[in-house]
PDB file of C-alpha atoms in Angstrom:
ATOM      1  CA  MET A   1      -0.373   0.598   0.352  1.00  0.00           C
ATOM      2  CA  GLU A   2       1.157   3.573  -0.813  1.00  0.00           C
ATOM      3  CA  THR A   3       1.282   6.176   1.366  1.00  0.00           C
ATOM      4  CA  THR A   4       0.983   9.645   1.235  1.00  0.00           C
ATOM      5  CA  THR A   5       1.538  12.092   3.282  1.00  0.00           C
ATOM      6  CA  ILE A   6       0.953  16.465   3.349  1.00  0.00           C
ATOM      7  CA  ASN A   7       1.457  17.829   6.489  1.00  0.00           C
ATOM      8  CA  SER A   8      -0.363  21.976   7.086  1.00  0.00           C
ATOM      9  CA  LYS A   9       0.311  23.687   9.747  1.00  0.00           C
ATOM     10  CA  PHE A  10      -1.740  26.934  10.998  1.00  0.00           C
ATOM     11  CA  GLU A  11       0.981  29.448  12.559  1.00  0.00           C
ATOM     12  CA  GLY A  12      -1.943  32.133  13.607  1.00  0.00           C
ATOM     13  CA  SER A  13      -2.156  34.992  10.734  1.00  0.00           C
ATOM     14  CA  ASN A  14      -5.586  34.731  10.394  1.00  0.00           C
ATOM     15  CA  TYR A  15      -6.604  31.164   7.394  1.00  0.00           C
ATOM     16  CA  ALA A  16      -2.932  30.648   6.165  1.00  0.00           C
ATOM     17  CA  THR A  17      -1.731  27.879   6.607  1.00  0.00           C
ATOM     18  CA  VAL A  18       2.550  26.112   5.044  1.00  0.00           C
ATOM     19  CA  ILE A  19       1.990  23.018   3.259  1.00  0.00           C
ATOM     20  CA  SER A  20       4.805  20.371   3.397  1.00  0.00           C
ATOM     21  CA  ASN A  21       4.903  16.663   2.228  1.00  0.00           C
ATOM     22  CA  GLY A  22       8.762  16.962   4.226  1.00  0.00           C
ATOM     23  CA  LYS A  23      10.639  18.796   1.312  1.00  0.00           C
ATOM     24  CA  HIS A  24       8.406  21.081  -0.256  1.00  0.00           C
ATOM     25  CA  GLN A  25       6.225  24.250   0.487  1.00  0.00           C
ATOM     26  CA  ILE A  26       3.670  26.169  -1.140  1.00  0.00           C
ATOM     27  CA  ILE A  27       1.432  28.594   1.020  1.00  0.00           C
ATOM     28  CA  ASN A  28      -2.529  27.655   1.541  1.00  0.00           C
ATOM     29  CA  ASP A  29      -5.005  31.315   1.679  1.00  0.00           C
ATOM     30  CA  GLU A  30      -8.570  31.856   1.261  1.00  0.00           C
ATOM     31  CA  PRO A  31      -9.042  34.928  -0.102  1.00  0.00           C
ATOM     32  CA  ILE A  32      -9.401  38.119   0.835  1.00  0.00           C
ATOM     33  CA  GLU A  33     -12.992  38.231   1.116  1.00  0.00           C
ATOM     34  CA  ASP A  34     -13.300  34.971   3.508  1.00  0.00           C
ATOM     35  CA  GLY A  35     -11.365  36.419   6.345  1.00  0.00           C
ATOM     36  CA  GLY A  36      -7.895  35.231   4.492  1.00  0.00           C
ATOM     37  CA  GLN A  37      -4.906  37.241   3.307  1.00  0.00           C
ATOM     38  CA  ASP A  38      -4.908  35.684  -0.662  1.00  0.00           C
ATOM     39  CA  LYS A  39      -1.616  34.706   0.495  1.00  0.00           C
ATOM     40  CA  GLY A  40      -1.392  31.436  -1.626  1.00  0.00           C
ATOM     41  CA  LEU A  41      -4.227  29.251  -3.226  1.00  0.00           C
ATOM     42  CA  ASN A  42      -7.164  28.147  -1.583  1.00  0.00           C
ATOM     43  CA  PRO A  43      -7.919  24.600  -0.707  1.00  0.00           C
ATOM     44  CA  TYR A  44     -10.519  23.505  -3.847  1.00  0.00           C
ATOM     45  CA  GLU A  45      -7.531  25.567  -6.298  1.00  0.00           C
ATOM     46  CA  LEU A  46      -5.419  23.161  -4.537  1.00  0.00           C
ATOM     47  CA  ILE A  47      -7.818  20.385  -5.676  1.00  0.00           C
ATOM     48  CA  LEU A  48      -7.893  21.636  -9.703  1.00  0.00           C
ATOM     49  CA  ALA A  49      -4.068  22.059  -9.706  1.00  0.00           C
ATOM     50  CA  GLY A  50      -2.903  17.957  -8.540  1.00  0.00           C
ATOM     51  CA  LEU A  51      -5.647  17.118 -11.141  1.00  0.00           C
ATOM     52  CA  ALA A  52      -4.501  19.470 -13.653  1.00  0.00           C
ATOM     53  CA  THR A  53      -1.257  18.882 -13.355  1.00  0.00           C
ATOM     54  CA  CYS A  54      -0.722  14.601 -12.521  1.00  0.00           C
ATOM     55  CA  THR A  55      -3.166  15.365 -16.282  1.00  0.00           C
ATOM     56  CA  THR A  56      -0.202  16.849 -18.035  1.00  0.00           C
ATOM     57  CA  ALA A  57       1.872  14.215 -16.446  1.00  0.00           C
ATOM     58  CA  THR A  58      -0.343  11.017 -17.478  1.00  0.00           C
ATOM     59  CA  VAL A  59      -0.696  12.269 -21.235  1.00  0.00           C
ATOM     60  CA  LYS A  60       2.571  13.221 -21.348  1.00  0.00           C
ATOM     61  CA  MET A  61       4.210  10.287 -20.434  1.00  0.00           C
ATOM     62  CA  TYR A  62       1.896   7.749 -22.700  1.00  0.00           C
ATOM     63  CA  ALA A  63       2.631   9.964 -25.214  1.00  0.00           C
ATOM     64  CA  ASP A  64       6.511   9.842 -24.772  1.00  0.00           C
ATOM     65  CA  ARG A  65       6.119   5.795 -24.225  1.00  0.00           C
ATOM     66  CA  LYS A  66       4.857   6.344 -27.852  1.00  0.00           C
ATOM     67  CA  GLY A  67       6.858   8.628 -29.301  1.00  0.00           C
ATOM     68  CA  TRP A  68       4.498  11.262 -29.925  1.00  0.00           C
ATOM     69  CA  LYS A  69       5.758  14.845 -31.090  1.00  0.00           C
ATOM     70  CA  ILE A  70       3.854  16.964 -28.678  1.00  0.00           C
ATOM     71  CA  GLY A  71       5.217  20.546 -28.491  1.00  0.00           C
ATOM     72  CA  LYS A  72       3.382  22.799 -25.760  1.00  0.00           C
ATOM     73  CA  MET A  73       0.295  21.384 -23.694  1.00  0.00           C
ATOM     74  CA  SER A  74      -2.063  23.839 -21.613  1.00  0.00           C
ATOM     75  CA  ILE A  75      -4.594  21.901 -19.009  1.00  0.00           C
ATOM     76  CA  THR A  76      -7.180  24.512 -17.579  1.00  0.00           C
ATOM     77  CA  ALA A  77      -9.585  22.337 -14.545  1.00  0.00           C
ATOM     78  CA  ILE A  78     -12.657  24.926 -13.391  1.00  0.00           C
ATOM     79  CA  LEU A  79     -14.814  23.639 -11.041  1.00  0.00           C
ATOM     80  CA  GLU A  80     -18.561  25.089 -11.701  1.00  0.00           C
ATOM     81  CA  GLU A  81     -20.780  25.015  -7.884  1.00  0.00           C
ATOM     82  CA  ASN A  82     -24.530  25.364  -8.233  1.00  0.00           C
ATOM     83  CA  ASN A  83     -26.806  24.497  -5.657  1.00  0.00           C
ATOM     84  CA  VAL A  84     -27.552  21.324  -6.551  1.00  0.00           C
ATOM     85  CA  SER A  85     -24.534  20.441  -7.625  1.00  0.00           C
ATOM     86  CA  ARG A  86     -20.248  20.246  -8.671  1.00  0.00           C
ATOM     87  CA  ILE A  87     -18.963  19.461 -11.695  1.00  0.00           C
ATOM     88  CA  ILE A  88     -15.352  19.939 -12.017  1.00  0.00           C
ATOM     89  CA  LYS A  89     -14.741  20.459 -16.032  1.00  0.00           C
ATOM     90  CA  THR A  90     -11.092  20.388 -18.231  1.00  0.00           C
ATOM     91  CA  THR A  91      -9.521  21.667 -21.271  1.00  0.00           C
ATOM     92  CA  ILE A  92      -6.845  20.218 -22.874  1.00  0.00           C
ATOM     93  CA  GLU A  93      -4.228  22.254 -25.488  1.00  0.00           C
ATOM     94  CA  ILE A  94      -2.070  20.392 -26.968  1.00  0.00           C
ATOM     95  CA  THR A  95      -0.080  21.757 -29.414  1.00  0.00           C
ATOM     96  CA  GLY A  96       3.059  19.099 -32.337  1.00  0.00           C
ATOM     97  CA  ASN A  97       2.291  17.215 -35.212  1.00  0.00           C
ATOM     98  CA  ILE A  98       0.061  15.094 -33.935  1.00  0.00           C
ATOM     99  CA  THR A  99      -3.071  13.125 -35.265  1.00  0.00           C
ATOM    100  CA  GLU A 100      -7.190  13.299 -34.445  1.00  0.00           C
ATOM    101  CA  GLU A 101      -6.792   9.607 -33.980  1.00  0.00           C
ATOM    102  CA  GLN A 102      -3.661  10.223 -31.356  1.00  0.00           C
ATOM    103  CA  LYS A 103      -6.308  13.336 -29.714  1.00  0.00           C
ATOM    104  CA  SER A 104      -8.752  11.488 -28.977  1.00  0.00           C
ATOM    105  CA  ARG A 105      -6.317   8.383 -27.777  1.00  0.00           C
ATOM    106  CA  LEU A 106      -4.917  10.784 -25.653  1.00  0.00           C
ATOM    107  CA  LEU A 107      -8.279  12.312 -23.908  1.00  0.00           C
ATOM    108  CA  LEU A 108      -9.058   8.271 -22.986  1.00  0.00           C
ATOM    109  CA  ILE A 109      -5.875   7.899 -21.406  1.00  0.00           C
ATOM    110  CA  ALA A 110      -6.184  11.966 -19.598  1.00  0.00           C
ATOM    111  CA  LYS A 111      -9.029  10.389 -18.285  1.00  0.00           C
ATOM    112  CA  LYS A 112      -6.762   7.336 -15.999  1.00  0.00           C
ATOM    113  CA  CYS A 113      -4.932   9.888 -14.552  1.00  0.00           C
ATOM    114  CA  PRO A 114      -5.005   8.527 -10.426  1.00  0.00           C
ATOM    115  CA  VAL A 115      -5.731  12.184  -9.793  1.00  0.00           C
ATOM    116  CA  HIS A 116      -9.294  11.726 -11.681  1.00  0.00           C
ATOM    117  CA  LYS A 117      -9.514   8.252  -9.933  1.00  0.00           C
ATOM    118  CA  LEU A 118      -9.677  10.143  -6.925  1.00  0.00           C
ATOM    119  CA  LEU A 119     -11.516  12.648  -7.242  1.00  0.00           C
ATOM    120  CA  SER A 120     -14.077  10.787 -10.177  1.00  0.00           C
ATOM    121  CA  ALA A 121     -14.384   7.721  -7.065  1.00  0.00           C
ATOM    122  CA  GLY A 122     -16.729   7.410  -4.233  1.00  0.00           C
ATOM    123  CA  ASN A 123     -13.705   8.025  -1.557  1.00  0.00           C
ATOM    124  CA  GLN A 124     -13.567   7.275   2.670  1.00  0.00           C
ATOM    125  CA  ILE A 125     -11.971  10.395   4.586  1.00  0.00           C
ATOM    126  CA  GLU A 126     -10.720   9.514   8.496  1.00  0.00           C
ATOM    127  CA  THR A 127     -10.646  12.272  10.685  1.00  0.00           C
ATOM    128  CA  ILE A 128      -9.122  12.200  14.399  1.00  0.00           C
ATOM    129  CA  LEU A 129      -8.675  15.161  16.420  1.00  0.00           C
ATOM    130  CA  ASN A 130      -5.793  14.785  19.238  1.00  0.00           C
TER     131      ASN A 130
END
């Protein structure tokens, strides 16, 4: 079983937290209109960032294995919410000399990224307060 660990530490400045995996750090905060100081991405943006970066890596790894020469890739992830539901929409733009058939295959591969699978499957979260 693989384990991924992230620590989030609040250090007394409104809602800003320092997030670390033990090697790297980023700042998370809430927008000013929600009482934060907007020092970093908010929690929803971090989730979308994880999806976008994982999708990028998954598509690039597959294209590399196939020997397909893709140029630049851009992925936009948007969370749309209303009173009834939430939907995450991702748009992938790839430059390079790839065919429509290859693009179709890359779209299927994008949906196999581990973060996409995590977000689209039912998951259980256990929370403990010490």
